[in-house]
Coordinates of C-alpha atoms and ligand atoms in Angstrom, one line a residue:
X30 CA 100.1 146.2 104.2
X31 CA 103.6 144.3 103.9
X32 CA 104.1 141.1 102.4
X33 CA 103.1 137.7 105.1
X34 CA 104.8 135.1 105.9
X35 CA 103.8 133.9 109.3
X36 CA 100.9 131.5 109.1
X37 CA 99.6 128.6 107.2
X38 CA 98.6 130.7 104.2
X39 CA 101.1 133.1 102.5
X40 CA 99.8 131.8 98.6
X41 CA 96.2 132.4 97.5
X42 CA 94.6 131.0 94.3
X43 CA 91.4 132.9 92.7
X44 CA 89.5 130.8 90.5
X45 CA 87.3 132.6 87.8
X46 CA 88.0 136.5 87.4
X47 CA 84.6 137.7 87.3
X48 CA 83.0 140.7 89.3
X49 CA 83.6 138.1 92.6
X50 CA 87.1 137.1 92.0
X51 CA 88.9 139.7 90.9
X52 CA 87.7 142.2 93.9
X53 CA 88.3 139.1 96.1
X54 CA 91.9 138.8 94.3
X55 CA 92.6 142.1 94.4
X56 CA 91.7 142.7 98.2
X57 CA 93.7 139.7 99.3
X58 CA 96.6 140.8 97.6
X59 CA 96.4 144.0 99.7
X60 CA 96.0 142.2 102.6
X61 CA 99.4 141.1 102.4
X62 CA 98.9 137.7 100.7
X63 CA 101.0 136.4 97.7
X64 CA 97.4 135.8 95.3
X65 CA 97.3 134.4 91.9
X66 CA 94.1 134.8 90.1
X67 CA 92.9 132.3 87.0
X68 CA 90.6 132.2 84.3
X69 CA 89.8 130.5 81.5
X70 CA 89.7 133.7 79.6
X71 CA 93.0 134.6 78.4
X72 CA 91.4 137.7 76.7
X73 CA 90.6 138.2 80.6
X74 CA 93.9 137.2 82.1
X75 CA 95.8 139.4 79.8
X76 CA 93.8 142.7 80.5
X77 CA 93.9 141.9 83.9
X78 CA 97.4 141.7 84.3
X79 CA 98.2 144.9 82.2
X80 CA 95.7 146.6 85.1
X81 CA 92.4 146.7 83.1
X82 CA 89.5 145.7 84.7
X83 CA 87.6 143.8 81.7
X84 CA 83.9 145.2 83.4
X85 CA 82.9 148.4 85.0
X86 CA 83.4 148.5 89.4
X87 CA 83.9 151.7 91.1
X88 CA 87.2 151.6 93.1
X89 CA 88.0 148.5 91.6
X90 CA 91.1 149.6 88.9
X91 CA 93.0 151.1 91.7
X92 CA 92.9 148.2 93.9
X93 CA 94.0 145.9 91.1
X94 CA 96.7 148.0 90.0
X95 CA 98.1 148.4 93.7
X96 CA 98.1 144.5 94.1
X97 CA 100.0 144.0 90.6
X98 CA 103.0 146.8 91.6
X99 CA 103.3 145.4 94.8
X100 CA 104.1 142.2 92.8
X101 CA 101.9 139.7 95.2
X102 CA 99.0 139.3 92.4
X103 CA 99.3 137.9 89.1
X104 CA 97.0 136.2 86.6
X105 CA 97.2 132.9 85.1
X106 CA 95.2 130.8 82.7
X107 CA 97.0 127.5 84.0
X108 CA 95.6 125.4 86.4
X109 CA 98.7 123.3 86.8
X110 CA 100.6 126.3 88.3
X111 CA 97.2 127.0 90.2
X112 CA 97.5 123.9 91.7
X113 CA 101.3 124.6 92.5
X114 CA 100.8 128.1 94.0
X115 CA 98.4 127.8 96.5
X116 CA 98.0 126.6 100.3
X117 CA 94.2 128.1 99.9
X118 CA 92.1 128.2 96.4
X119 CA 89.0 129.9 96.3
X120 CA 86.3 129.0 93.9
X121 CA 84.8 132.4 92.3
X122 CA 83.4 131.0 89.1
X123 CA 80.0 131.8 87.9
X124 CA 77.1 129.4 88.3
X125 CA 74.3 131.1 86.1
X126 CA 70.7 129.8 85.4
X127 CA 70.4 126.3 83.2
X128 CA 68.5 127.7 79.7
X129 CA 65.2 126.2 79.9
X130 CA 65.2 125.5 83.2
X131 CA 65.0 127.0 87.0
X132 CA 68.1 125.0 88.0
X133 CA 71.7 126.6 88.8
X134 CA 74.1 125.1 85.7
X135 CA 77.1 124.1 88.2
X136 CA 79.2 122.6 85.1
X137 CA 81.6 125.8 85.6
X138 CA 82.2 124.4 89.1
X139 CA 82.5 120.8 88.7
X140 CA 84.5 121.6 86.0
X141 CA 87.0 124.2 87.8
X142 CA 86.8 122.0 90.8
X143 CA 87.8 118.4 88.6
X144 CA 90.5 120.3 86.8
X145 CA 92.2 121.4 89.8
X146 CA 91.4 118.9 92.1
X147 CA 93.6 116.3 90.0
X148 CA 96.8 118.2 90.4
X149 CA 96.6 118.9 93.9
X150 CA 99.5 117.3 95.2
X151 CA 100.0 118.6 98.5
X152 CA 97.8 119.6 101.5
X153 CA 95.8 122.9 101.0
X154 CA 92.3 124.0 101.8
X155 CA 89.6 124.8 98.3
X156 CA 87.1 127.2 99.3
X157 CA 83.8 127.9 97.1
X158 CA 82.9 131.2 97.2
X159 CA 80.4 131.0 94.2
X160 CA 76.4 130.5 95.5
X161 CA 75.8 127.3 94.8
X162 CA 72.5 124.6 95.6
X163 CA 72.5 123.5 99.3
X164 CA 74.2 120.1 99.0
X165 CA 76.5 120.8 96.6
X166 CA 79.6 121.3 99.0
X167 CA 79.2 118.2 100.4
X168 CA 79.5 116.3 97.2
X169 CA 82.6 118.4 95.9
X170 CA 83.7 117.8 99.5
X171 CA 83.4 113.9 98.6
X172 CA 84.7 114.4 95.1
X173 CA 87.8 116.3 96.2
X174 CA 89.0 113.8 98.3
X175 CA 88.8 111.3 95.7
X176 CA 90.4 112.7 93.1
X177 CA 93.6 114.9 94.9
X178 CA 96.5 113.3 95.0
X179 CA 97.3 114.6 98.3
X180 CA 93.9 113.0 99.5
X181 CA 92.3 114.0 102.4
X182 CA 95.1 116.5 103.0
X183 CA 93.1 118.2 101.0
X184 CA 90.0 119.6 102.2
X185 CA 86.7 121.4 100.9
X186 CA 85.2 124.4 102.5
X187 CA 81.9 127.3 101.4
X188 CA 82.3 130.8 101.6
X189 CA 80.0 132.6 100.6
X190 CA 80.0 136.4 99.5
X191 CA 77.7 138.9 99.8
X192 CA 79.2 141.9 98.0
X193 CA 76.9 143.7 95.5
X194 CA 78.0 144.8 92.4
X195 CA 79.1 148.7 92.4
X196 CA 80.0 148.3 96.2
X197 CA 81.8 145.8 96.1
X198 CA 85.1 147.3 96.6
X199 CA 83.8 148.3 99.9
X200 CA 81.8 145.0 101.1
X201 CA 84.3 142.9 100.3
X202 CA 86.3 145.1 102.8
X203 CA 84.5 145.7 105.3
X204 CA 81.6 142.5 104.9
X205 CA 78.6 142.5 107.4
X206 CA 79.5 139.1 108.4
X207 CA 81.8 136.0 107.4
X208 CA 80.5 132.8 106.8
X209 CA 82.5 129.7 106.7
X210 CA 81.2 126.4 106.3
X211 CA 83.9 124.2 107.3
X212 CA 84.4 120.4 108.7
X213 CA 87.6 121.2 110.4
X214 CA 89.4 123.4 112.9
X215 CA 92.2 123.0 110.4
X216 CA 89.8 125.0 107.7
X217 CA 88.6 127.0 109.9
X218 CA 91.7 128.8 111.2
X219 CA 92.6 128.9 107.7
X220 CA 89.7 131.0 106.9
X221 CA 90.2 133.3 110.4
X222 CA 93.8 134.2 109.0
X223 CA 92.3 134.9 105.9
X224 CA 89.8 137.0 107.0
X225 CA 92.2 138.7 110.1
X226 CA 91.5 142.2 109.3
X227 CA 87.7 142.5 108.9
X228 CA 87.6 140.0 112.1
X229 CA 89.8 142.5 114.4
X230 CA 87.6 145.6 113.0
X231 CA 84.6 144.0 114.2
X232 CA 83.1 141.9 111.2
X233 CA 81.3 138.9 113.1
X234 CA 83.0 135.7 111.9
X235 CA 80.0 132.2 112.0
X236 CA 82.0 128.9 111.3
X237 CA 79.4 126.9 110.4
X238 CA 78.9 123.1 108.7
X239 CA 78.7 123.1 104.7
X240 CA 75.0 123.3 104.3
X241 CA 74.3 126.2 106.6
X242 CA 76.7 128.2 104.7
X243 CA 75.5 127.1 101.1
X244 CA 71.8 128.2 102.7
X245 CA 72.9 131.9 104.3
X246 CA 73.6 132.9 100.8
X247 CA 70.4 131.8 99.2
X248 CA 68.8 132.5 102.1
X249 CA 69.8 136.1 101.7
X250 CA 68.9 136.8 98.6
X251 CA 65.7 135.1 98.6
X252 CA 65.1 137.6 101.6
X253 CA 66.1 140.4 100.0
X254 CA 64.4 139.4 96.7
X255 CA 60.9 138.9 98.7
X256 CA 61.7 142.4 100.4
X257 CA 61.6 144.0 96.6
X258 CA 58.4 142.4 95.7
X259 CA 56.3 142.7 99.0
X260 CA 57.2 146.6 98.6
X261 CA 56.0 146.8 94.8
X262 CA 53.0 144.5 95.5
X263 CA 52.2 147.5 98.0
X264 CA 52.9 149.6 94.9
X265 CA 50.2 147.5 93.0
X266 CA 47.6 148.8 96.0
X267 CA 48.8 151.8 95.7
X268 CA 48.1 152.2 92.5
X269 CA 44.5 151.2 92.9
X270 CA 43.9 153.2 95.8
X271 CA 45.8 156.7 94.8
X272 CA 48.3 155.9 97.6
X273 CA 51.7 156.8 97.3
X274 CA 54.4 153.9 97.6
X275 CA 57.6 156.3 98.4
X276 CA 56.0 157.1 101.3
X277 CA 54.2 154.2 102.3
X278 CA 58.1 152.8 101.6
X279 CA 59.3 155.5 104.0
X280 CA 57.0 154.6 106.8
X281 CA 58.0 151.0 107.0
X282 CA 60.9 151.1 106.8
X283 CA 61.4 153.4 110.3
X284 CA 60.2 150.5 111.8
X285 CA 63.6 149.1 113.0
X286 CA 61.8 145.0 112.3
X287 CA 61.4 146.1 108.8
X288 CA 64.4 148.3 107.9
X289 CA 64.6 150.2 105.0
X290 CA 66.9 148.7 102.8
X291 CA 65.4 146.8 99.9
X292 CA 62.5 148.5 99.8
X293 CA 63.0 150.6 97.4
X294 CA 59.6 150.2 94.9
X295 CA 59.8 150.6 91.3
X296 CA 61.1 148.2 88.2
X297 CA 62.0 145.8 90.6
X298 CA 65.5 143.2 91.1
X299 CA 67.5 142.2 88.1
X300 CA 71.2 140.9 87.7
X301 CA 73.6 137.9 87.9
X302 CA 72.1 136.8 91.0
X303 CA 68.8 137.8 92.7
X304 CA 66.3 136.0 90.0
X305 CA 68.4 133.4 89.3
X306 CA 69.1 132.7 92.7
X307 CA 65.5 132.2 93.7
X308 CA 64.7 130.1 90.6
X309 CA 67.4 127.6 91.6
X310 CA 66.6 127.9 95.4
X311 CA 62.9 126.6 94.6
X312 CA 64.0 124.3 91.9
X313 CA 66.7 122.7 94.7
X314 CA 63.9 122.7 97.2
X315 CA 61.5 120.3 94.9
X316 CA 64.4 117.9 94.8
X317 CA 64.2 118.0 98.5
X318 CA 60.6 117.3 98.7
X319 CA 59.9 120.5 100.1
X320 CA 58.6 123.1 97.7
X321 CA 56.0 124.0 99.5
X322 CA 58.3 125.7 101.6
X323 CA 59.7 128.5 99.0
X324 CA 56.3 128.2 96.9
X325 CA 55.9 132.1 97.9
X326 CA 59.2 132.2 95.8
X327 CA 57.5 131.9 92.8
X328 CA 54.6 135.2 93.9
X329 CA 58.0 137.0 94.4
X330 CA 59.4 136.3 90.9
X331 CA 55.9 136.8 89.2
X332 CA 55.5 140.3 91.1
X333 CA 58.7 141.4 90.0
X334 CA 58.3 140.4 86.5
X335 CA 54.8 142.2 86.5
X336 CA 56.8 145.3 87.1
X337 CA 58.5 145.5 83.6
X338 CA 54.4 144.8 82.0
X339 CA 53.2 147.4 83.9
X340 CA 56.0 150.0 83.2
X341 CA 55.8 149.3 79.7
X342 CA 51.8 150.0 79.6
X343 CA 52.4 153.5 81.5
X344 CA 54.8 154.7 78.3
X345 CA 51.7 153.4 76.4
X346 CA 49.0 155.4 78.2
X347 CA 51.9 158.1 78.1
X348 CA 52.1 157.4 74.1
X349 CA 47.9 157.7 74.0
X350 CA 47.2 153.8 73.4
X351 CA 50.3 152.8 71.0
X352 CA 54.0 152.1 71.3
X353 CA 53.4 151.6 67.5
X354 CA 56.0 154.4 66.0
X355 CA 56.4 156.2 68.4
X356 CA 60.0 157.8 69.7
X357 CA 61.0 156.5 72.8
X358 CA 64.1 157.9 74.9
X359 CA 65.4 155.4 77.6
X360 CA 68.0 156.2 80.1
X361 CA 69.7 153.6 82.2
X362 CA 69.9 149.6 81.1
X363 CA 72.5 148.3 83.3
X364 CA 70.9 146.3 85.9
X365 CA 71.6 148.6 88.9
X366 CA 73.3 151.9 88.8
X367 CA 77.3 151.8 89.1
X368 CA 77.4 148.8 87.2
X369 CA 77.8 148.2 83.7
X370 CA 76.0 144.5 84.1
X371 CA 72.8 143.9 82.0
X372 CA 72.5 140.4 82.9
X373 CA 68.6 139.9 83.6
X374 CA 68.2 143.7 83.2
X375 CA 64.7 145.0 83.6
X376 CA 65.6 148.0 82.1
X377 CA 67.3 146.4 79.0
X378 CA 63.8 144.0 79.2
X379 CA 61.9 147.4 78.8
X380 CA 63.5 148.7 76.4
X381 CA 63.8 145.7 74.4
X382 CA 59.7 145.3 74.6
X383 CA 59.4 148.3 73.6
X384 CA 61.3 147.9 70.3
X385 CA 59.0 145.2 69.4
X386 CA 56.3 146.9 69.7
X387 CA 57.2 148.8 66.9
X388 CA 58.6 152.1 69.1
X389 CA 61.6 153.5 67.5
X390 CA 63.8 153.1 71.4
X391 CA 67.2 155.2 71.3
X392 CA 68.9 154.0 74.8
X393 CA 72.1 155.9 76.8
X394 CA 73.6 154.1 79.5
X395 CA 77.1 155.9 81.1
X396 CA 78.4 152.3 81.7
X397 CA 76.6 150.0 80.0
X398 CA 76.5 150.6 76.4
X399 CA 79.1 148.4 75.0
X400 CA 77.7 144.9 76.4
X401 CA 74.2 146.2 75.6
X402 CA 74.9 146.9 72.3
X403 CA 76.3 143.1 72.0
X404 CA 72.9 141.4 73.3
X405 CA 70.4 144.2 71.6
X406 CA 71.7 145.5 68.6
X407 CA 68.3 145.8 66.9
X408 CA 68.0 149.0 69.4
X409 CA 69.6 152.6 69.1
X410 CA 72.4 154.1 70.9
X411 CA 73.2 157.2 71.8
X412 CA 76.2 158.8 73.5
X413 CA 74.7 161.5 75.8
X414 CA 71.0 161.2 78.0
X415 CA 70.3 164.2 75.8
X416 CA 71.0 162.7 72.8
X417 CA 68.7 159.6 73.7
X418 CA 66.1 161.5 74.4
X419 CA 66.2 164.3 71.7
X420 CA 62.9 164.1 69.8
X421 CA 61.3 161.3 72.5
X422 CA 57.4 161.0 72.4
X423 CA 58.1 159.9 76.1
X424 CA 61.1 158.9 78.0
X425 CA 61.9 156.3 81.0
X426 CA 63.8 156.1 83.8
X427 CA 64.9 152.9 84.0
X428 CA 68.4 152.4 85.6
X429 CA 68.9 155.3 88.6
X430 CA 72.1 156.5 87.7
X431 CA 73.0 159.9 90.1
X432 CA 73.5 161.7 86.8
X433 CA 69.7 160.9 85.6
X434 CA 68.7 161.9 89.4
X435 CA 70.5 165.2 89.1
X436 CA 69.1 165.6 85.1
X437 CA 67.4 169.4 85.3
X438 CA 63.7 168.9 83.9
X439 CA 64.1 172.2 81.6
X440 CA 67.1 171.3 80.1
X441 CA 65.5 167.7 78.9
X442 CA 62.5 169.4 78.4
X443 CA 64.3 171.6 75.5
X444 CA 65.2 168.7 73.2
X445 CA 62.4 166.0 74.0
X446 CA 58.7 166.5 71.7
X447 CA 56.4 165.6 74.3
X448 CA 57.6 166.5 78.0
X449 CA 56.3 162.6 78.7
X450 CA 58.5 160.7 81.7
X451 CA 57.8 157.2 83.1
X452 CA 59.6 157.7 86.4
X453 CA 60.7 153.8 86.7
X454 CA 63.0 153.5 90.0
X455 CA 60.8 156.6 91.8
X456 CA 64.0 158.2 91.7
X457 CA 62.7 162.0 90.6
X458 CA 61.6 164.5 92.5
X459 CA 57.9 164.6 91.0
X460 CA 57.2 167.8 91.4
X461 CA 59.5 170.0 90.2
X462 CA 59.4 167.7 86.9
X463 CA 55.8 168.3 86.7
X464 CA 56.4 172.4 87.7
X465 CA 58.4 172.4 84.6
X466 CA 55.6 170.7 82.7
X467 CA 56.3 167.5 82.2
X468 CA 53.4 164.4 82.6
X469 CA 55.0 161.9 85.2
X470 CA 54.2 158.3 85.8
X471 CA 56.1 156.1 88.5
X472 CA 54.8 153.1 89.4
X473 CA 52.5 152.8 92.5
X474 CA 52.5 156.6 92.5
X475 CA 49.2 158.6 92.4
X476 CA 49.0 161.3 89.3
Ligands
UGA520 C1 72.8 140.9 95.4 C2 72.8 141.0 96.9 O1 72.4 142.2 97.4 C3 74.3 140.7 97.4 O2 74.3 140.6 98.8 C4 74.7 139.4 96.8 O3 76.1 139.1 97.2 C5 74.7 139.4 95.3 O4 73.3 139.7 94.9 C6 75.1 138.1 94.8 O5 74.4 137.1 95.0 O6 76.3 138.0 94.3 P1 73.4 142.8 93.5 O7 72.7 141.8 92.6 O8 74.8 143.3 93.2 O9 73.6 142.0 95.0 O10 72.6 144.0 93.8 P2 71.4 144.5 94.8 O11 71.8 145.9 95.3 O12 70.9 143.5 95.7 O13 70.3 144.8 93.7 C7 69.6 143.8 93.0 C8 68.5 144.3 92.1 O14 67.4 144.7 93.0 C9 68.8 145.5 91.3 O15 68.2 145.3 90.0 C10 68.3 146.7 92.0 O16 67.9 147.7 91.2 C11 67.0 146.0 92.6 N1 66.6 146.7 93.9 C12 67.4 146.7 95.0 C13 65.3 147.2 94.0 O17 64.5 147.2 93.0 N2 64.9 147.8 95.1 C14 65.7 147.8 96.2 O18 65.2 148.4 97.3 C15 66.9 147.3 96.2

């Protein structure tokens, strides 16, 4: 797309390079806008600009690359020329879960937002993408025009995204829907030029007021998270009644009220954003005085954490009684598959478990490795899923990678010592691995 000029907005900041900004960054830059993408991180910044994506995204290197030879995206660590740059700044930096606490820690966005807020001189339009407590627009709204020296020329408006990591190349292209929470026409014709493309292909575009759009993104995931957990509760009957989850999964989701996605049973959500997004969502709702509302929350994080228990007690049974010495072969400990995030990874949980109960746990991730190694080095790692589980007394399933799906049963089978396999995303196909004499376990699975 060639270069724009025609609007209100030909210069776009990024705050925060992180799985959300960069892919924002990136697209914008092929949209046709002049984009200049900041972090704090100059370790970040400099990879970034020499085309190296700093994490693992599918699709993601050849977008950033285009958008750097075209010459409309650059990287910065300077919030002064930031502040210079842009007629639209978008807010992509993280806001993870407060140690010891539910609560979101926003001191990444107060922080970004004060920094940049002081140098903005002339009118322009800051947008927070990151997913934030409902109310927190309003008071960075407030704050903003306070502290910019252009005043109320300046103007605060939410975003949210819904992109998932290892498609987010292709959400943040073509999104389901747009929301912008804005308080002016101003902001929100900004936003519609932004968004132009996706609009005229179809992408329904909701201008709403701040708090709305803070909610539609917890709202979402908080949906999607009780989705997870109502199918692996089912998997919890299951087990107790020799039912079969997959299929009772299958079922459901025909039903065009249910739908199928999410309901996918086994170890259950992980990631940046799902369980920490719930924590905060309840923990913002008791401030509010209304906690009963999102107490079921709090079944939906307990089920999903019950997950990682109970897969860890089928490699026992699998290990007759005892973890206790035992060789354990794990495969997959990035979060999701196509991602090399391990942030709240069940997998890397299990695996970890396992370790201290005195299994010997040899992991292979084909993504992942690197930043596992950095949080868990007490665990082994090798460079090959037959490597990991050469020798294993049993091995797990525990990130769904294609190349695990596709693994042929014989081939593992000649390099494990028992032919032992916790199944933990019910992503094999059962029965040939049991034809070919292996013991499998999946949770809410009969056997
Ligand atoms: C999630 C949401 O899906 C995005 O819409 C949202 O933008 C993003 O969080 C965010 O807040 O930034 P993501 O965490 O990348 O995206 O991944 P999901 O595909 O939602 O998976 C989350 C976790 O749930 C993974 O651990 C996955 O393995 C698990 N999962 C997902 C299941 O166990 N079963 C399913 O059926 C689906």
């Amino acid at each position: 797309m060639a270069a724009r000029g025609d609007g209100a907005v030909r210069r776009i900041t990024v705050l925060g390079t992180g799985y959300l900004g960069t892919v924002h960054a990136a697209w914008l830059a092929q949209m046709g806008f002049e984009v200049l993408g900041m972090d704090a991180d100059s370790a970040k910044v400099s990879a970034l600009s020499r085309g190296v994506l700093p994490f693992y995204e599918p699709g993601l290197e050849p977008l950033l690359r285009s958008g750097l030879e075209s010459g409309r995206l650059s990287f910065t660590t300077s919030y002064a020329e930031v502040a210079a740059f842009g007629d639209l700044h978008f807010i992509c930096v993280g806001t993870p879960q407060r140690p010891g606490s539910y609560r979101a820690d926003l001191s990444q966005v107060h922080g970004c937002l004060r920094a940049l807020g002081t140098l903005l001189d002339r009118p322009c339009l800051v947008v927070g993408k990151s997913t934030v407590p409902v109310g927190t627009a309003e008071v960075l709204a407030e704050r903003l025009s306070v502290i910019a020296r252009a005043g109320l020329a300046c103007e605060l408006a939410w975003n949210p995204e819904f992109l998932r990591e290892g498609r987010a190349v292709q959400d943040t292209m073509r999104p389901d829907r747009i929301v912008a929470g804005v308080t002016s026409a101003r902001a929100e014709a900004m936003l519609r030029e932004v968004y132009a493309e996706p609009i005229a292909a179809g992408t329904p575009f909701l201008a709403t007021d701040l708090p709305t759009a803070e909610l539609a993104k917890v709202a979402a995931n908080a949906f999607l998270a009780t989705k997870i957990s109502f199918i692996n509760a089912m998997a919890e009957v299951c087990e107790a009644t020799n039912a079969d989850v997959t299929k009772l999964s299958e079922a459901l989701g025909f039903d065009p009220r249910i739908g199928a996605a999410a309901l996918r049973p086994g170890l259950g959500f992980g990631g940046g954003c799902l369980p920490k997004d719930i924590r905060a969502f309840m923990a913002r709702a008791e401030e509010l005085g209304v906690d009963q509302a999102l107490s079921f929350l709090r079944e939906v994080d307990a089920i999903n954490m019950r997950r990682r228990a109970r897969i860890v007690d089928q490699a026992t049974e699998l290990a007759c009684g005892s973890l206790r010495g035992q060789t354990i072969g794990v495969l997959g400990v990035a979060f999701k598959p196509d991602s090399d995030d391990i942030r709240d990874s069940p997998a890397l949980d299990v695996a970890a478990t396992m370790h201290r109960l005195g299994a010997a746990v040899t992991v292979y991730d084909p993504a992942a490795l690197v930043n596992a190694r950095r949080t868990h080095p007490e665990l082994s790692y090798a460079g090959s899923a037959l490597d990991a589980v050469t020798s294993a007394n049993v091995t797990l399933l525990l990130t769904e990678w294609q190349e695990f799906r596709d693994a042929d049963p014989e081939e593992l089978g000649g390099v494990v010592a028992k032919r032992n396999i916790v199944d933990g995303r019910n992503a094999l196909d059962a029965d040939s691995w049991r034809a070919a004499g292996w013991t499998y376990r999946a949770l809410g699975r009969p056997y």
